[in-house]
Coordinates of C-alpha atoms and ligand atoms in Angstrom, one line a residue:
X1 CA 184.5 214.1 70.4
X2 CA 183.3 211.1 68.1
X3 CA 183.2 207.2 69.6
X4 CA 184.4 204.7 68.1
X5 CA 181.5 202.8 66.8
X6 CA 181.5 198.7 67.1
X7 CA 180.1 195.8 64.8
X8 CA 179.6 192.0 66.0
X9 CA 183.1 191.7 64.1
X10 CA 184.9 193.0 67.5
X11 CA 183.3 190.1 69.3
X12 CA 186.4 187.7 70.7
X13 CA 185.1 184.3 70.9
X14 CA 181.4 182.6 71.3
X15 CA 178.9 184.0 73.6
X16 CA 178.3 182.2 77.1
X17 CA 175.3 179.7 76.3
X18 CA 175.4 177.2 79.2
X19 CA 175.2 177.5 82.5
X20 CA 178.7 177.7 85.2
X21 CA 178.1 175.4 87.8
X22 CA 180.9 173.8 89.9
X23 CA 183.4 174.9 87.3
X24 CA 182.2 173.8 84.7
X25 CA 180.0 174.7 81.3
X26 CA 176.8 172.5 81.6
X27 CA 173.2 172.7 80.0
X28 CA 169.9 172.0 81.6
X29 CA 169.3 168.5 82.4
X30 CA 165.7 168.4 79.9
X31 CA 167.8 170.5 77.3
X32 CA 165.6 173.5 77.9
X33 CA 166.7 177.0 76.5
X34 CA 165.7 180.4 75.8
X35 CA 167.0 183.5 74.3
X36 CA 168.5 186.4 74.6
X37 CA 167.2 189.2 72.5
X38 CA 169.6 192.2 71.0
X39 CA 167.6 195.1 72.0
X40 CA 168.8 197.5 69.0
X41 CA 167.5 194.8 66.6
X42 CA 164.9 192.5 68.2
X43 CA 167.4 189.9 66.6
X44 CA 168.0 186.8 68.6
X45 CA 171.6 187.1 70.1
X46 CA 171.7 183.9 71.5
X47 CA 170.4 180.9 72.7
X48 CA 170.9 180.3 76.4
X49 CA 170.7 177.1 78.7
X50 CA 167.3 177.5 80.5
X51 CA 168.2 176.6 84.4
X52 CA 165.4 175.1 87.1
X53 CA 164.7 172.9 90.3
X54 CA 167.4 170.7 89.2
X55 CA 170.1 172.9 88.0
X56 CA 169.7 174.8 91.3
X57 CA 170.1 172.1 93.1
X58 CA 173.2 171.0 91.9
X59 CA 174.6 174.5 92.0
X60 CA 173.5 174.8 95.6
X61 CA 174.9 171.5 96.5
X62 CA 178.4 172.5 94.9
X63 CA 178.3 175.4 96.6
X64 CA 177.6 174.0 99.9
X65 CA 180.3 171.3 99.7
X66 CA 183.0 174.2 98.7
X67 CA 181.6 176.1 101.7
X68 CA 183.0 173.3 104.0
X69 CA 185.6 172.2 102.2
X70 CA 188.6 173.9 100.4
X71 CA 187.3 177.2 100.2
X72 CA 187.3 177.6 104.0
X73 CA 191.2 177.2 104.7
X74 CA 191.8 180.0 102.4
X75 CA 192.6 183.1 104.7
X76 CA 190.8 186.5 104.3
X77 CA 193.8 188.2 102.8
X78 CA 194.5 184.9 100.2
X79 CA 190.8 185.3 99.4
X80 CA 191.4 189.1 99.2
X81 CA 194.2 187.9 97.0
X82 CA 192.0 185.9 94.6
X83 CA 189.2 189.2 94.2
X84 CA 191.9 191.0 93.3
X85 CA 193.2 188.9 90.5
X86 CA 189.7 188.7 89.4
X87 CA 189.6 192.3 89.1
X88 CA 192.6 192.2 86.9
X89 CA 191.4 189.5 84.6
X90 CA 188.0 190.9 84.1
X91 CA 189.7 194.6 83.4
X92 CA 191.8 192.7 80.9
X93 CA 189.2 191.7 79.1
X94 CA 186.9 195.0 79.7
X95 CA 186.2 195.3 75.9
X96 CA 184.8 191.5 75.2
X97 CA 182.5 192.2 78.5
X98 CA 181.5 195.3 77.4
X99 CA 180.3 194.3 73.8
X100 CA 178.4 191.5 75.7
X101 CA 176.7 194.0 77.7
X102 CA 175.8 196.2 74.8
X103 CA 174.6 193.3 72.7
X104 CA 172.6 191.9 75.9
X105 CA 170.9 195.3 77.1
X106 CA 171.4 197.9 74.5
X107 CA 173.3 201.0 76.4
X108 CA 176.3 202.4 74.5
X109 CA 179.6 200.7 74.7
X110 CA 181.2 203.8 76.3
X111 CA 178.3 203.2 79.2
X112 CA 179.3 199.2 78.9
X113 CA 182.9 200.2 79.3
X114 CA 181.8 202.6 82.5
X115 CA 180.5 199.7 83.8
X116 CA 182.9 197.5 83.8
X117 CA 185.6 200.1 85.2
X118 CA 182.9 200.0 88.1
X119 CA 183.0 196.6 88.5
X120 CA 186.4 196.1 88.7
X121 CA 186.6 199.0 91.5
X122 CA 184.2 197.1 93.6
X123 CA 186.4 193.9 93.1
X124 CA 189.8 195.8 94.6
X125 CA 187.1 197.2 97.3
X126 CA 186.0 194.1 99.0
X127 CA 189.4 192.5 97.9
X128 CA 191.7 195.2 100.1
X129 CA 188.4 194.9 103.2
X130 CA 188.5 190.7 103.0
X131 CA 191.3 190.9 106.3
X132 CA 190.0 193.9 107.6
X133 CA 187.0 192.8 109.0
X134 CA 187.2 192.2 112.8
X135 CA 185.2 191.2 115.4
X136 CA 185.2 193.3 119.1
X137 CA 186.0 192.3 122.6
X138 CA 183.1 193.1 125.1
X139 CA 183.6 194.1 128.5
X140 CA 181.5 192.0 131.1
X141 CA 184.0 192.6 133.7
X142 CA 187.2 191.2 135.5
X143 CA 185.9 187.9 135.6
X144 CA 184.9 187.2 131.6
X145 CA 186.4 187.6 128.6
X146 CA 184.4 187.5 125.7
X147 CA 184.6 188.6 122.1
X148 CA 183.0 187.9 118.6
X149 CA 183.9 186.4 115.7
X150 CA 182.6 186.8 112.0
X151 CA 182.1 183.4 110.0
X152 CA 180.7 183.9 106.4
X153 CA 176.8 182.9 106.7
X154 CA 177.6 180.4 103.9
X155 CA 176.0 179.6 100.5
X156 CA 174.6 183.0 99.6
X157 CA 172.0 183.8 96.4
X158 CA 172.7 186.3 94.6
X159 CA 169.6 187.6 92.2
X160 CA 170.1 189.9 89.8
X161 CA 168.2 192.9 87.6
X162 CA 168.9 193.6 83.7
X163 CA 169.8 197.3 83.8
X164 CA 173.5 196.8 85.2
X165 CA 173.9 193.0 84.4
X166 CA 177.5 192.7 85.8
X167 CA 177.4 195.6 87.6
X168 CA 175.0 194.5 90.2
X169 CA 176.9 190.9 90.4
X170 CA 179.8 192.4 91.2
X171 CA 177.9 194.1 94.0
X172 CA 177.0 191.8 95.7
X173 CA 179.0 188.8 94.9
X174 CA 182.4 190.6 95.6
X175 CA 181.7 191.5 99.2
X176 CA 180.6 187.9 99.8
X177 CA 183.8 185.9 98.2
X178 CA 185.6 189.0 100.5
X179 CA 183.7 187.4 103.7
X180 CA 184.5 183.9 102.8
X181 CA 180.5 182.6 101.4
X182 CA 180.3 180.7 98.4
X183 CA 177.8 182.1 95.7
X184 CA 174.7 181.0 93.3
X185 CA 174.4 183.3 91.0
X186 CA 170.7 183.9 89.1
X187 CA 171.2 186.6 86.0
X188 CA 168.1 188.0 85.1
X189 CA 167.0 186.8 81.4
X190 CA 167.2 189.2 79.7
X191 CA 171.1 189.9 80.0
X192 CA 173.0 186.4 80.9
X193 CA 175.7 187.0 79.0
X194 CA 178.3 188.8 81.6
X195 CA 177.5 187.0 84.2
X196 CA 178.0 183.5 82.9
X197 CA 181.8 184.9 81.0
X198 CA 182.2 186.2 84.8
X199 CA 181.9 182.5 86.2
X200 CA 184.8 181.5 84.0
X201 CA 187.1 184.0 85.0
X202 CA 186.6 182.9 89.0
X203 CA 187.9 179.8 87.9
X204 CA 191.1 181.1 85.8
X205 CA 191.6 183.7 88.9
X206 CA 191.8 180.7 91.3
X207 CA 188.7 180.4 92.9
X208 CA 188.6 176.5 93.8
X209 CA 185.6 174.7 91.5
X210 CA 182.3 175.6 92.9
X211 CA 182.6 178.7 94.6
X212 CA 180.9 180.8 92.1
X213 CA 178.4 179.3 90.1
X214 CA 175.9 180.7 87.6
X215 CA 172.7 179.3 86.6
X216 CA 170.6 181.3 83.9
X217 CA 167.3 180.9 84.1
X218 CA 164.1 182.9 84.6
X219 CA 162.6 183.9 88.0
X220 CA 159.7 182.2 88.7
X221 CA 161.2 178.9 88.3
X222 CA 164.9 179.0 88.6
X223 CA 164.7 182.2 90.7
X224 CA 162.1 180.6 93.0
X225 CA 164.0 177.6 93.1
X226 CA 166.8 179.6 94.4
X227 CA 165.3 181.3 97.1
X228 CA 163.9 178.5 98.9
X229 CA 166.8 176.0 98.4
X230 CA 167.1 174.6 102.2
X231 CA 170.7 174.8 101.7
X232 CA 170.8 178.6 100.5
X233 CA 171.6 180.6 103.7
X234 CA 171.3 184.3 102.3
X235 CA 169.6 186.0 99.9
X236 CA 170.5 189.0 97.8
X237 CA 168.4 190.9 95.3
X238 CA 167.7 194.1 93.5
X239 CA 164.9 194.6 91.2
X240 CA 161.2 195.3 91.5
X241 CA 159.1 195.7 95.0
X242 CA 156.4 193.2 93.1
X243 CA 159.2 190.6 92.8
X244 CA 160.9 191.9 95.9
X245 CA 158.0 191.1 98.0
X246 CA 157.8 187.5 96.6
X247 CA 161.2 186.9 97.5
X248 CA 160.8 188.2 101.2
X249 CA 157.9 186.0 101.8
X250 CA 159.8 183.0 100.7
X251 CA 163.1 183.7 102.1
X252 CA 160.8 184.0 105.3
X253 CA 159.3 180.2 104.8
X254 CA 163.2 179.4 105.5
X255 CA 163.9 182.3 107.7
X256 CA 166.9 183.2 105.7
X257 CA 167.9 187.0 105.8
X258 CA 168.1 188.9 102.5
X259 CA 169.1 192.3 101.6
X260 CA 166.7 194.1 99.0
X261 CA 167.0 197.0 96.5
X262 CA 164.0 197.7 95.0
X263 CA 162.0 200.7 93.2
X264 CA 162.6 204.5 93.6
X265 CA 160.8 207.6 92.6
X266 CA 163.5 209.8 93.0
X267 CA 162.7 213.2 93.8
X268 CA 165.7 216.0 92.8
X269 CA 164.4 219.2 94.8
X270 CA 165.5 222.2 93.1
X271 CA 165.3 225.5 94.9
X272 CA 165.4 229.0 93.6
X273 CA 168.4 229.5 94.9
X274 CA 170.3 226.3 93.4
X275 CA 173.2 226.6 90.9
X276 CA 170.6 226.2 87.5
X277 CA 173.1 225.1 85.4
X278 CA 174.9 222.3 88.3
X279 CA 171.2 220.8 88.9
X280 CA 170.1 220.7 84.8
X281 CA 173.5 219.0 84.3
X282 CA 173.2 216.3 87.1
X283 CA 169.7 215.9 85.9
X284 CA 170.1 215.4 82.3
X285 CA 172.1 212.3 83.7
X286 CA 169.9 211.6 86.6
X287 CA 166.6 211.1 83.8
X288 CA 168.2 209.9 80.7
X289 CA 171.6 207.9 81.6
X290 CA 171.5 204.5 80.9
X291 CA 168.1 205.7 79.0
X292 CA 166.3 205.9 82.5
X293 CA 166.5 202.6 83.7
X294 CA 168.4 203.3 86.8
X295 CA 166.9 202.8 90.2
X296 CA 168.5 206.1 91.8
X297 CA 167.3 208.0 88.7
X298 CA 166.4 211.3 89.3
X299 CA 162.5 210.3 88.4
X300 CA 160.7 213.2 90.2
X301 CA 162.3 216.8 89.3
X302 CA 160.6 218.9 92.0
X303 CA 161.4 223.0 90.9
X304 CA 160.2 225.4 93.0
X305 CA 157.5 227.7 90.5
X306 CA 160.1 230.9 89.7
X307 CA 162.9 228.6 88.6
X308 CA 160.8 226.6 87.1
X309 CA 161.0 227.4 83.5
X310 CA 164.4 228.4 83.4
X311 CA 165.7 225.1 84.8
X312 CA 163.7 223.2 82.1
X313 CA 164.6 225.2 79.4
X314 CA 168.3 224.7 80.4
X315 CA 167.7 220.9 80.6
X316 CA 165.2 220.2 77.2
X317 CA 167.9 222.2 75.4
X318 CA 170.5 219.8 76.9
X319 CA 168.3 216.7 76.5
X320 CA 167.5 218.2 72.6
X321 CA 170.8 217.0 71.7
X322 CA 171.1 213.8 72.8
X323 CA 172.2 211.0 70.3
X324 CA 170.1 207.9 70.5
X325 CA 170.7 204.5 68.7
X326 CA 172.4 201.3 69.0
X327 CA 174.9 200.4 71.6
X328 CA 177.3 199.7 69.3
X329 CA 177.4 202.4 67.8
X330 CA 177.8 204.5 70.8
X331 CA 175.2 207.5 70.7
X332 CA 174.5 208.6 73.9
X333 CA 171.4 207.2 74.9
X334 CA 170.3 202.9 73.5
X335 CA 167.3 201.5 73.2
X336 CA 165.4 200.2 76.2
X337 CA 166.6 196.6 77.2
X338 CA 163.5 194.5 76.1
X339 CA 159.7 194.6 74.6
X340 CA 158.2 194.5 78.1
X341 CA 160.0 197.6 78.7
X342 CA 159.1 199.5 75.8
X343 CA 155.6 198.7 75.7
X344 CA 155.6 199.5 79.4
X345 CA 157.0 203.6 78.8
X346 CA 155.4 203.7 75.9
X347 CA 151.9 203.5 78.1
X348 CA 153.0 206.1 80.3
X349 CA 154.3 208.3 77.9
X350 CA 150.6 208.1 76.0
X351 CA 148.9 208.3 79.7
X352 CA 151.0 211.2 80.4
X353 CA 150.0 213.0 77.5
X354 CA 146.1 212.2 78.3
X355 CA 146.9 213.3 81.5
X356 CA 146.7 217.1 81.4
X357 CA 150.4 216.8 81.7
X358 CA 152.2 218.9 79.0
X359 CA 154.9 217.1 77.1
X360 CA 157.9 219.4 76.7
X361 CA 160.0 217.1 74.7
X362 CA 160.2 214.2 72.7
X363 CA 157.3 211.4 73.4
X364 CA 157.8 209.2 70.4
X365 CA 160.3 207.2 68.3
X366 CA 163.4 208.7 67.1
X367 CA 163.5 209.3 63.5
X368 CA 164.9 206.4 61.5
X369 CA 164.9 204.1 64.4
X370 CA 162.0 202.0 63.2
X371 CA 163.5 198.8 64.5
X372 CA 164.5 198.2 68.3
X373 CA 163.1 199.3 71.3
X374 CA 164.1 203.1 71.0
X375 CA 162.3 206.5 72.6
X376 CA 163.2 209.6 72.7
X377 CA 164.7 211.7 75.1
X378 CA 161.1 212.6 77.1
X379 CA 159.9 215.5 79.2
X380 CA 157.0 216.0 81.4
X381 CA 156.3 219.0 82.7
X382 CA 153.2 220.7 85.2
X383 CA 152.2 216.9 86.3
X384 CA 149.8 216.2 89.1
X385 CA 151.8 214.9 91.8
X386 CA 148.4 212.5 92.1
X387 CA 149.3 211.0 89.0
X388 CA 150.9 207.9 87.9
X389 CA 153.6 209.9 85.9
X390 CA 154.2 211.3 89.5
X391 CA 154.1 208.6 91.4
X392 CA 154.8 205.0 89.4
X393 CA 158.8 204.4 88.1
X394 CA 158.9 204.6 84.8
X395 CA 162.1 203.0 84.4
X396 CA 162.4 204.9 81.2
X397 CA 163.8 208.1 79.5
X398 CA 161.2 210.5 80.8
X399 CA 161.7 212.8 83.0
X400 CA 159.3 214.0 84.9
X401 CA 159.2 218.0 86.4
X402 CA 156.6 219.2 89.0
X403 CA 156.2 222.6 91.1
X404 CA 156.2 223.7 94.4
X405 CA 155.8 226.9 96.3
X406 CA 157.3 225.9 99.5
X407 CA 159.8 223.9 101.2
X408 CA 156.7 222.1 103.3
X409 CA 154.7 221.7 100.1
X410 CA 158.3 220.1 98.3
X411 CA 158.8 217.6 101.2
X412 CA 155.4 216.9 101.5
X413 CA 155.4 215.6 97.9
X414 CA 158.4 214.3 98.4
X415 CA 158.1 211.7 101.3
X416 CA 154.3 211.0 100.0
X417 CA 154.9 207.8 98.0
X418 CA 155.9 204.4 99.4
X419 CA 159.3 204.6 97.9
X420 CA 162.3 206.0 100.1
X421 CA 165.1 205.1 97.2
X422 CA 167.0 208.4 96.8
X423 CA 166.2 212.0 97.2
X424 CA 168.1 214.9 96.5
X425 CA 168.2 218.9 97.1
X426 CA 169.9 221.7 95.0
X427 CA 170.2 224.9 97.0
X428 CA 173.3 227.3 97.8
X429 CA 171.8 227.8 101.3
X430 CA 173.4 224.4 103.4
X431 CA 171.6 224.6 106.5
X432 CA 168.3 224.5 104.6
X433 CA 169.5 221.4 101.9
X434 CA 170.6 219.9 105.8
X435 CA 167.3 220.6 106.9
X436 CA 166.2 218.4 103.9
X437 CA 168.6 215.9 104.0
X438 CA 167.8 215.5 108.1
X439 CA 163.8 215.6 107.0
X440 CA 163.5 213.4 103.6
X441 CA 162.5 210.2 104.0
X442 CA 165.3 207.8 101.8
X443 CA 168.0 205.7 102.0
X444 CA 170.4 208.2 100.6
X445 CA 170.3 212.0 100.2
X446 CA 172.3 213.9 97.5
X447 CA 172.6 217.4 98.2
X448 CA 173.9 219.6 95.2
X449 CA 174.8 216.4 93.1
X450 CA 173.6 213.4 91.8
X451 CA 174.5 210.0 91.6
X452 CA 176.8 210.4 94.6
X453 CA 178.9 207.6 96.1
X454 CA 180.5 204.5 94.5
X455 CA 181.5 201.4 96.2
X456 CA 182.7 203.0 99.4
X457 CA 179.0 204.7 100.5
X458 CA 176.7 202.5 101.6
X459 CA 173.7 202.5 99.5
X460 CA 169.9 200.7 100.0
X461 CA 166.1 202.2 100.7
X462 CA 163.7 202.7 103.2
X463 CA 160.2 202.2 102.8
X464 CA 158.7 199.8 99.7
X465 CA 162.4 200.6 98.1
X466 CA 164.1 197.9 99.9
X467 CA 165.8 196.3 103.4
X468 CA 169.4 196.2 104.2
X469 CA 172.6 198.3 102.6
X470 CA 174.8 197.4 100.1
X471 CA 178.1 198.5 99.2
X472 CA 181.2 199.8 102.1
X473 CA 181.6 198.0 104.7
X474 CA 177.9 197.2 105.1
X475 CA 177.7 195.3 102.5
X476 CA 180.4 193.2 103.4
X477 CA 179.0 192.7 106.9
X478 CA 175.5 191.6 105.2
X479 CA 177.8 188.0 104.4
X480 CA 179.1 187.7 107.7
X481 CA 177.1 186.0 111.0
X482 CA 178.5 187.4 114.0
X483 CA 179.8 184.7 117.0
X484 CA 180.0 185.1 120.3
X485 CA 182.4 183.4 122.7
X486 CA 182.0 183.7 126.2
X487 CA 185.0 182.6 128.4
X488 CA 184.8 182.8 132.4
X489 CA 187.7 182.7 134.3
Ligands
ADP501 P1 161.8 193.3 86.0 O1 160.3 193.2 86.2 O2 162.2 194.7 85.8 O3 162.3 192.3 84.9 P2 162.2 191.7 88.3 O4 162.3 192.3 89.7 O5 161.0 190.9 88.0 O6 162.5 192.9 87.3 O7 163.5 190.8 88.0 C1 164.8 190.9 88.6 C2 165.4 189.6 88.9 O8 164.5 188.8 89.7 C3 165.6 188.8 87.6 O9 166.8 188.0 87.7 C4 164.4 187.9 87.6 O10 164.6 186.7 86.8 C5 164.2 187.6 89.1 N1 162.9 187.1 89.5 C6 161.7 187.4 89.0 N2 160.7 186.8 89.6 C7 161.3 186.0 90.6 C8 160.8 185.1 91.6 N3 159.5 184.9 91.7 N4 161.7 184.5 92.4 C9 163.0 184.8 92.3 N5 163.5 185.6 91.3 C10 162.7 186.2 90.5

């Protein structure tokens, strides 16, 4: 099947450039900006409003104000009401989104257009749970009566990666408009764009002024200023443990609970007695989709030694024929989202090669792809499970295949890093993929599959790969303080 391909000309209207802050378009207070770069062209998309201490603060403040004033007499199932219309605003518009997306990151617009199907199913989630979440009576005997109630914890932060820009604030910021907080939104600066045209569609589905704001900005000082903002009561991010760690340590200073997603080094076990083709399908997905930069990827294939070879020649054939180039024009796989990035694969790709590690497939620059931040579909094979291919995320197109003998030796090398992300087991046999599943030490265990789950499953990490679950009914909770209320007779 061909894609439609895309130019700027299918652009509607002007890209976001200011920041969203109590409903309205505002720039920085000193004038400060930055840009955005367009991935596929190192081009300057556009030139952003460059958010701080001060434009935090005002954001915060609006927040804070909405918090205890009009936003709190709307009911769960009106503020269900109001997700919901968001949903069908933002799906109404899925195409102008998308091409921001693309422009912003790189990944193809069918990817883009994935996405934003994706958001708008986490919307209608949290929308349909906003009046369904209830407190409990508990029994302390003829004399008492005493139940809980859930209050939204108030002004929540919501920080957010590159790799699925609106993606990741619908995450989060859906389930805690569904509990009733009001939200500061931090994109990350490489991909502002959706997140900012997000903002305004709040405010056109109903969402009183100041409820949702956006402030672009980079981490260290808008981010910062975000996370320790007195008036900030929560704290949601997903992105690196380096960064992650930063942000624990000073949501700690205000003792502020936060819910982290950080790294993964995925490991995919496959068995020799898995279904080949199922497990090179998923995992042709698991390393190359969105060109790698997934935290769930599947980052470590793990094949036991006698399926070894046929699994990766079913895969490299696979991975052979992938299209790469720009978004726009919708290959399969776009470049990576910024210069950091590329230069950052690149050195693992040439370590990997000095490694003793023997490349299967690809390792360089597609042909004819001289500009952008473009590599080809990679594979590893026979790595050292002491090396860094092994054992540091890549956040790239490479996939990376070792071998085991047995199932001791595969978990072994599977729990041995700090990461505890995802893991996953291909085998025909269940009670041994349960045995794994029961064993493996993540957050989430796929078991003949890959990227299983969707807004429904809770999802999160163990280990250095994060605290707290988003997504479900979890996720939800992770926006609610529970009250209780203690009556005696
Ligand atoms: P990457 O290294 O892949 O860009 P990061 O984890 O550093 O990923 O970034 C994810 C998000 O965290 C981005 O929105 C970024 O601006 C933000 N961020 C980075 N550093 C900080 C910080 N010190 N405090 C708060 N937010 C930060």
């Amino acid at each position: 099947m061909t894609m439609r391909t895309y130019s700027r000309a299918d652009l509607v209207g002007p890209l976001p450039g200011l920041h969203f802050i109590d409903g309205r378009w505002v720039g920085s207070g000193d004038g400060r900006t930055f840009e955005t770069i367009d991935p596929s062209t190192e081009a300057v998309l556009a030139s952003v409003a460059r958010g701080g201490v001060r434009e935090m603060d005002v954001a915060v403040n609006a927040a804070h104000r909405e918090q205890h004033g009009d936003w709190r007499n709307f009911s769960p199932a009106q503020r269900g009401q109001l997700i919901f219309k968001l949903a069908d605003l933002i799906e109404a518009e899925a195409e102008r989104f998308a091409l921001f997306e693309t422009l912003d990151v790189g990944k193809p617009v069918k990817e883009s257009l994935g996405d934003l199907r994706g958001v708008c199913a986490t919307l209608r989630y949290n929308a349909g749970a906003a009046d369904k979440m209830e407190g409990s009576t508990i029994p302390l005997g003829r004399d008492f009566v005493d139940f809980t109630m859930l209050e939204p914890v108030g002004v929540t932060a919501h920080i957010v990666p590159w790799n699925y820009p609106l993606g990741m604030v619908a995450r989060s910021v859906a389930p805690a408009l569904a509990a009733g907080c009001t939200v500061v939104i931090k994109p990350a600066e490489q991909s502002p764009l959706t997140a900012l045209a997000f903002a305004e569609l709040c405010q056109r589905a109903g969402f009183p002024d100041g409820v949702v704001n956006v402030v672009a900005g980079f981490g260290e000082d808008a981010g910062a200023a975000l996370v320790s903002h007195p008036l900030v009561r929560g704290i949601t991010f997903t992105g690196s443990v380096e960064t992650g760690r930063k942000i624990y340590s000073g949501a700690a200073q205000g003792l502020k609970p936060v819910v982290l997603e950080l790294g993964g080094k995925n490991p995919m076990i496959v068995m020799e007695d898995a279904d080949l083709e199922r497990a090179a399908f998923d995992a042709l997905d698991g390393a190359f989709g969105n060109s790698g930069q997934v935290c769930s990827s599947s980052s470590r294939l793990l094949l036991h030694r006698s399926i070894q070879e046929e699994f990766l020649a079913r895969l490299a054939e696979r991975a052979a024929k992938l299209t790469v180039g720009k978004g726009l024009d919708n290959c399969d796989l776009g470049p990576l989202v910024s210069s950091e990035q590329y230069a950052k694969v690149r050195s693992y790709i040439d370590a990997g090669g000095k490694s003793g590690a023997k490349l299967r497939l690809g390792g360089g620059r597609p042909r004819g792809l001289d500009v952008g931040y473009f590599v080809e579909p990679t594979i590893f094979e026979g790595v050292d499970p002491t090396s860094a291919l092994a054992r540091e995320e890549i956040f790239g197109p490479v996939a990376v295949a070792l071998s085991f003998g047995t199932d001791a030796e595969a978990l072994a090398i599977a729990n041995g890093l700090g990461f505890g992300l995802v893991a996953g087991v291909y085998s025909r046999d269940i009670s041994r993929a349960l045995t794994f599943a029961r064993d493996l030490e993540a957050g989430s265990v796929w078991i003949n599959g890959w990227f299983i789950g969707g807004v429904q499953a809770p999802t999160g990490g163990i280990k250095e790969s994060g605290v707290g679950r988003e997504r479900g009914l979890p996720g939800i909770r992770n926006y609610l303080n529970i009250k209780n209320i203690g009556i005696r007779l």
